[in-house]
C-alpha positions as a printed NumPy array, in Angstrom:
array([[  1.331, -29.903,  -2.287],
       [  3.231, -26.575,  -1.615],
       [  2.342, -24.462,   1.351],
       [ -0.307, -21.8  ,   0.439],
       [  0.412, -18.289,   1.21 ],
       [ -1.201, -14.72 ,   1.269],
       [  0.33 , -11.523,   0.672],
       [  1.505,  -9.475,   3.658],
       [ -0.664,  -6.534,   2.506],
       [ -3.749,  -8.82 ,   3.003],
       [ -2.71 ,  -9.847,   6.548],
       [ -1.776,  -6.35 ,   7.448],
       [ -5.095,  -5.019,   6.467],
       [ -6.898,  -7.374,   8.586],
       [ -4.643,  -6.959,  11.553],
       [ -5.2  ,  -3.11 ,  11.316],
       [ -8.977,  -3.828,  11.205],
       [ -9.143,  -6.055,  14.049],
       [ -6.907,  -3.516,  16.242],
       [ -9.306,  -0.77 ,  15.407],
       [-12.116,  -2.773,  16.695],
       [-10.468,  -3.332,  20.132],
       [ -8.059,  -6.154,  19.47 ],
       [ -4.632,  -6.044,  21.066],
       [ -2.021,  -5.929,  18.137],
       [  0.822,  -7.678,  20.055],
       [ -1.7  , -10.59 ,  21.199],
       [ -2.916, -10.939,  17.574],
       [  0.683, -11.122,  16.144],
       [  1.689, -13.651,  18.854],
       [ -1.181, -15.996,  18.368],
       [ -0.839, -15.799,  14.444],
       [  3.141, -16.314,  14.883],
       [  3.62 , -13.359,  12.614],
       [  6.218, -10.756,  13.382],
       [  5.683,  -7.161,  12.733],
       [  8.601,  -6.966,  10.286],
       [  6.769,  -9.662,   8.049],
       [  4.114,  -7.09 ,   7.259],
       [  6.406,  -4.158,   6.309],
       [  6.339,  -5.147,   2.58 ],
       [  3.022,  -5.835,   1.331],
       [  4.251,  -8.188,  -1.248],
       [  6.011, -10.495,   1.153],
       [  4.288, -13.846,   1.603],
       [  2.727, -15.042,   4.791],
       [  1.541, -18.681,   5.268],
       [ -2.053, -19.175,   4.672],
       [ -2.32 , -21.249,   7.857],
       [ -1.044, -18.097,   9.751],
       [ -3.686, -15.768,   8.116],
       [ -6.471, -18.251,   9.133],
       [ -5.157, -18.025,  12.765],
       [ -4.961, -14.249,  12.562],
       [ -8.43 , -14.069,  11.259],
       [ -9.969, -16.321,  13.866],
       [ -7.974, -14.639,  16.635],
       [ -9.119, -11.276,  15.3  ],
       [-12.799, -12.468,  15.623],
       [-12.35 , -13.348,  19.117],
       [-10.137, -10.378,  20.546],
       [-12.231,  -7.806,  18.585],
       [-15.403,  -9.388,  19.5  ],
       [-16.628,  -9.465,  16.087],
       [-17.633, -12.681,  14.61 ],
       [-18.487, -11.053,  11.196],
       [-15.001,  -9.686,  11.053],
       [-14.109, -11.326,   7.692],
       [-17.253,  -9.759,   6.193],
       [-16.379,  -6.334,   7.451],
       [-12.858,  -6.557,   6.142],
       [-14.247,  -7.257,   2.653],
       [-16.867,  -4.292,   3.15 ],
       [-14.476,  -1.717,   4.352],
       [-10.897,  -2.566,   3.041],
       [ -9.492,  -0.478,  -0.065],
       [ -8.28 ,  -3.306,  -2.285],
       [ -5.846,  -0.929,  -3.727],
       [ -4.114,  -0.425,  -0.397],
       [ -3.833,  -4.145,   0.068],
       [ -2.378,  -5.344,  -3.094],
       [ -1.099,  -4.284,  -6.633],
       [ -4.004,  -6.282,  -8.037],
       [ -6.427,  -3.752,  -6.439],
       [ -4.553,  -0.945,  -8.215],
       [ -4.826,  -2.929, -11.621],
       [ -8.475,  -3.327, -11.041],
       [ -8.885,   0.508, -10.548],
       [ -6.953,   1.248, -13.696],
       [ -8.822,  -1.251, -15.783],
       [-11.134,  -0.042, -18.474],
       [-14.31 ,  -2.154, -17.597],
       [-15.582,  -4.137, -14.773],
       [-15.271,  -7.29 , -17.29 ],
       [-11.389,  -6.513, -17.41 ],
       [-11.048,  -5.898, -13.741],
       [-12.666,  -9.4  , -13.178],
       [-10.275, -10.834, -15.921],
       [ -7.081,  -9.403, -14.021],
       [ -8.388, -10.35 , -10.671],
       [ -8.313, -13.99 , -12.198],
       [ -5.035, -13.481, -13.622],
       [ -3.292, -12.019, -10.6  ],
       [ -5.465, -13.328,  -7.75 ],
       [ -2.765, -15.778,  -6.374],
       [ -0.794, -12.623,  -5.423],
       [ -3.414, -11.683,  -2.822],
       [ -4.224, -15.31 ,  -1.626],
       [ -3.212, -18.517,  -2.969],
       [ -5.993, -21.416,  -3.076],
       [ -6.552, -24.989,  -3.566],
       [ -7.757, -25.612,  -7.082],
       [ -6.874, -24.967, -10.765],
       [ -5.075, -21.928, -12.238],
       [ -8.259, -19.757, -12.008],
       [-10.263, -19.213,  -8.863],
       [-13.197, -17.786, -10.57 ],
       [-15.359, -19.395, -13.39 ],
       [-18.165, -17.464, -15.256],
       [-21.424, -19.169, -15.707],
       [-23.674, -17.074, -17.905],
       [-27.42 , -17.421, -17.685],
       [-30.595, -15.763, -18.719],
       [-30.543, -13.436, -15.586],
       [-26.887, -12.616, -15.706],
       [-23.527, -14.023, -15.109],
       [-22.616, -16.126, -12.182],
       [-19.072, -15.728, -10.919],
       [-18.319, -18.892,  -9.281],
       [-15.418, -19.37 ,  -6.523],
       [-13.847, -22.806,  -7.511],
       [-11.845, -23.247,  -4.33 ],
       [-11.839, -27.037,  -3.593],
       [-12.455, -26.884,   0.271],
       [-14.097, -23.712,   0.933],
       [-15.847, -24.619,   4.228],
       [-12.504, -25.108,   5.731],
       [-12.162, -21.367,   5.758],
       [-15.659, -19.855,   5.012],
       [-14.344, -16.334,   6.138],
       [-12.432, -16.314,   2.988],
       [-15.725, -16.622,   1.082],
       [-17.369, -13.989,   3.125],
       [-14.365, -11.517,   2.775],
       [-13.856, -12.183,  -0.97 ],
       [-17.656, -11.701,  -1.865],
       [-18.051,  -8.689,   0.349],
       [-15.008,  -6.97 ,  -1.452],
       [-16.388,  -7.981,  -4.744],
       [-19.787,  -6.516,  -3.901],
       [-18.986,  -3.277,  -1.974],
       [-15.683,  -2.33 ,  -3.996],
       [-17.665,  -1.378,  -7.214],
       [-19.559,   1.14 ,  -5.307],
       [-16.48 ,   3.391,  -5.553],
       [-16.798,   2.895,  -9.403],
       [-20.344,   4.279,  -9.224],
       [-22.311,   1.113,  -9.122],
       [-24.68 ,   1.055,  -6.09 ],
       [-25.431,  -2.539,  -6.229],
       [-23.714,  -5.182,  -8.464],
       [-25.151,  -8.399,  -7.341],
       [-28.596,  -9.891,  -7.672],
       [-28.032, -13.014,  -5.779],
       [-25.454, -14.983,  -3.671],
       [-24.857, -18.683,  -3.063],
       [-22.543, -20.037,  -0.327],
       [-21.739, -23.467,   0.735],
       [-21.39 , -22.909,   4.393],
       [-24.376, -22.874,   6.784],
       [-26.079, -19.678,   8.076],
       [-24.132, -17.921,  10.629],
       [-25.42 , -16.213,  13.757],
       [-24.974, -12.737,  12.033],
       [-26.954, -13.387,   9.065],
       [-28.673, -10.128,   9.108],
       [-25.478,  -8.458,   8.848],
       [-24.325, -10.705,   5.853],
       [-27.814,  -9.522,   4.183],
       [-27.028,  -5.947,   4.94 ],
       [-23.47 ,  -6.036,   3.255],
       [-24.411,  -8.206,   0.332],
       [-27.686,  -6.542,  -0.367],
       [-29.1  ,  -9.491,  -2.273],
       [-30.714, -12.814,  -1.553],
       [-28.52 , -15.404,  -0.032],
       [-28.714, -19.181,  -0.476],
       [-26.936, -20.963,   2.338],
       [-25.687, -24.55 ,   2.131],
       [-25.751, -24.384,  -1.508],
       [-23.66 , -26.561,  -3.975],
       [-21.242, -23.635,  -4.963],
       [-20.091, -20.221,  -3.741],
       [-21.126, -17.931,  -6.588],
       [-22.631, -14.431,  -6.953],
       [-24.95 , -13.219,  -9.882],
       [-24.096, -10.154, -11.635],
       [-26.351,  -8.367, -14.167],
       [-24.793,  -8.615, -17.773],
       [-24.847,  -4.564, -18.017],
       [-22.255,  -4.102, -15.435],
       [-19.778,  -6.036, -17.615],
       [-19.252,  -3.096, -19.803],
       [-19.315,  -0.493, -17.017],
       [-16.188,   1.91 , -17.286],
       [-13.887,   2.148, -14.523],
       [-10.757,   4.06 , -15.477],
       [ -9.812,   5.402, -12.003],
       [ -6.228,   5.866, -13.06 ],
       [ -4.717,   6.857, -16.285],
       [ -4.21 ,   3.798, -18.683],
       [ -0.439,   3.598, -18.516],
       [ -0.726,   2.938, -14.82 ],
       [ -2.412,  -0.312, -15.857],
       [  0.773,  -1.233, -17.755],
       [  3.092,  -0.306, -15.111],
       [  1.327,  -2.179, -12.509],
       [  0.667,  -5.29 , -14.671],
       [  4.303,  -5.534, -15.262],
       [  5.159,  -5.321, -11.649],
       [  2.451,  -8.166, -10.937],
       [  3.901, -10.235, -13.569],
       [  7.284, -10.039, -11.937],
       [  5.912, -11.047,  -8.493],
       [  3.8  , -13.764, -10.079],
       [  6.937, -15.137, -11.65 ],
       [  8.786, -14.904,  -8.367],
       [  5.921, -16.674,  -6.525],
       [  5.559, -19.567,  -9.086],
       [  9.506, -19.861,  -8.822],
       [  9.255, -20.187,  -4.945],
       [  7.146, -23.133,  -5.27 ],
       [  9.467, -24.951,  -7.554],
       [ 12.272, -27.241,  -6.228],
       [ 14.768, -25.196,  -7.762],
       [ 13.322, -21.929,  -6.167],
       [ 13.58 , -23.556,  -2.984],
       [ 17.137, -24.675,  -3.301],
       [ 18.262, -21.271,  -4.471],
       [ 16.483, -19.75 ,  -1.256],
       [ 18.452, -22.08 ,   0.895],
       [ 21.756, -21.596,  -0.764],
       [ 21.811, -17.669,  -0.731],
       [ 22.122, -17.285,   2.903],
       [ 24.991, -19.896,   3.127],
       [ 27.075, -19.392,  -0.052],
       [ 29.754, -17.423,   1.864],
       [ 30.038, -20.011,   4.281],
       [ 31.135, -22.649,   1.823],
       [ 28.348, -24.838,   2.923],
       [ 26.629, -25.   ,  -0.594],
       [ 26.581, -28.948,  -0.745],
       [ 23.789, -30.78 ,  -2.131],
       [ 23.627, -32.988,   1.01 ],
       [ 23.39 , -30.066,   3.201],
       [ 20.525, -28.628,   1.076],
       [ 18.74 , -31.871,   0.941],
       [ 18.792, -32.221,   4.763],
       [ 17.336, -28.827,   5.226],
       [ 14.639, -29.834,   2.714],
       [ 13.966, -33.084,   4.921],
       [ 14.548, -35.323,   1.849],
       [ 17.288, -37.575,   0.565],
       [ 20.135, -36.557,  -1.938],
       [ 18.405, -38.982,  -4.357],
       [ 14.896, -37.414,  -4.033],
       [ 16.438, -33.839,  -4.547],
       [ 18.225, -35.15 ,  -7.629],
       [ 15.206, -36.627,  -9.095],
       [ 13.017, -33.406,  -8.389],
       [ 15.559, -31.182,  -9.972],
       [ 15.839, -33.713, -12.864],
       [ 11.973, -33.47 , -13.216],
       [ 12.389, -29.652, -13.565],
       [ 15.029, -30.097, -16.253],
       [ 17.948, -28.994, -14.138],
       [ 20.527, -30.455, -11.647],
       [ 22.182, -28.994,  -8.444],
       [ 25.433, -27.946,  -9.982],
       [ 23.74 , -25.886, -12.661],
       [ 21.404, -24.486, -10.068],
       [ 24.339, -23.522,  -7.913],
       [ 26.508, -22.349, -10.895],
       [ 23.734, -20.06 , -12.315],
       [ 22.882, -18.518,  -8.781],
       [ 26.529, -17.69 ,  -8.234],
       [ 26.571, -16.066, -11.873],
       [ 23.664, -13.831, -11.138],
       [ 24.728, -12.92 ,  -7.619],
       [ 28.177, -12.061,  -8.876],
       [ 26.842,  -9.714, -11.495],
       [ 24.592,  -8.207,  -9.022],
       [ 27.475,  -7.472,  -6.508],
       [ 29.979,  -6.261,  -8.961],
       [ 27.212,  -4.238, -10.826],
       [ 26.438,  -2.358,  -7.639],
       [ 30.188,  -1.406,  -7.473],
       [ 30.045,  -1.621,  -3.792],
       [ 32.385,  -4.548,  -3.292],
       [ 35.73 ,  -5.679,  -4.559],
       [ 36.405,  -8.555,  -6.89 ],
       [ 37.788, -10.394,  -3.952],
       [ 34.678,  -9.531,  -1.703],
       [ 32.381, -10.701,  -4.544],
       [ 34.356, -13.895,  -4.926],
       [ 33.803, -14.71 ,  -1.072],
       [ 30.278, -13.797,  -1.16 ],
       [ 29.174, -16.211,  -3.925],
       [ 31.224, -19.007,  -2.366],
       [ 34.611, -18.895,  -3.676],
       [ 37.66 , -19.307,  -1.334],
       [ 40.082, -18.931,  -4.189],
       [ 39.904, -15.533,  -6.354],
       [ 41.565, -17.236,  -9.184],
       [ 38.865, -19.966,  -9.346],
       [ 36.244, -17.038,  -9.339],
       [ 37.929, -15.195, -11.96 ],
       [ 38.093, -18.513, -14.125],
       [ 34.358, -19.06 , -13.426],
       [ 33.397, -15.373, -14.344],
       [ 35.269, -15.491, -17.538],
       [ 33.17 , -18.777, -18.476],
       [ 29.98 , -16.851, -17.566],
       [ 30.758, -13.61 , -19.405],
       [ 33.754, -13.989, -21.452],
       [ 35.422, -11.215, -19.388],
       [ 37.556, -11.238, -16.201],
       [ 35.717,  -9.788, -13.196],
       [ 37.789,  -6.592, -13.312],
       [ 37.354,  -5.963, -16.913],
       [ 33.618,  -6.552, -16.509],
       [ 33.484,  -4.208, -13.562],
       [ 35.38 ,  -1.484, -15.389]])
């Protein structure tokens, strides 16, 4: 299974909250093996395991066992992720929940199917069910997610959206604090993680931003989702390993397979399963990078050839003409 990740924005928000509660920032980053620069761009990916360590170190160093709960209660989702902005620009609560399901992996990846939340309608309302496969490995994610889903709508003018809560983990020592934040009856050690919402709130209008913002943010999120999915493929991993070494002339299949801790035959088979091969991946990567370098008009043709791994400018020119039908100088002009 591919390594799960979270957005840097989610990790940064948690870090800032723990520090505001007295935790030492440098100590938190060190324990979680996260660098400050890793959090500069909120769309950067952080390994899920590091986020778990950050959460648990934050609870200890901030002396707040309910840190996850308080993170969900107090954080502004729009400051954590583009998904929060899309939610604010949605027309209704129902649409906001649909977008959360559509783009939720941009915030935090999870074990399970394509959608994290399932809807289970009933006579008393709609149960929103968290379908993570192993929720009790990290119940803090359940707490922070449900707290955010319950407290966030208050900014939309909904004082209390939830009628009941079910969680699969056992009752914590801070159960009174959970009851305060959730504001609804809680069943611990239940068979599922779910919150019950009254039918009437599905049509509640949000529109905190102009509608065009929804389209702009959705396009951005679609691109991020595409990049995230690509990074999980064998092709995406091969490209990420090739890009830093193209100019060194070390773009061999054997070298990449070694870095991926697999045999050349295994790499060949995995790329074949994705409908491609190493030579095609390398050629198309060089093509894209060459266009980017020359299009920026900051490097010469010979420099572009070197950057994409051609020691012979004539060989680069032949490849470029095969890609575009033009010589590099004609295309740049």
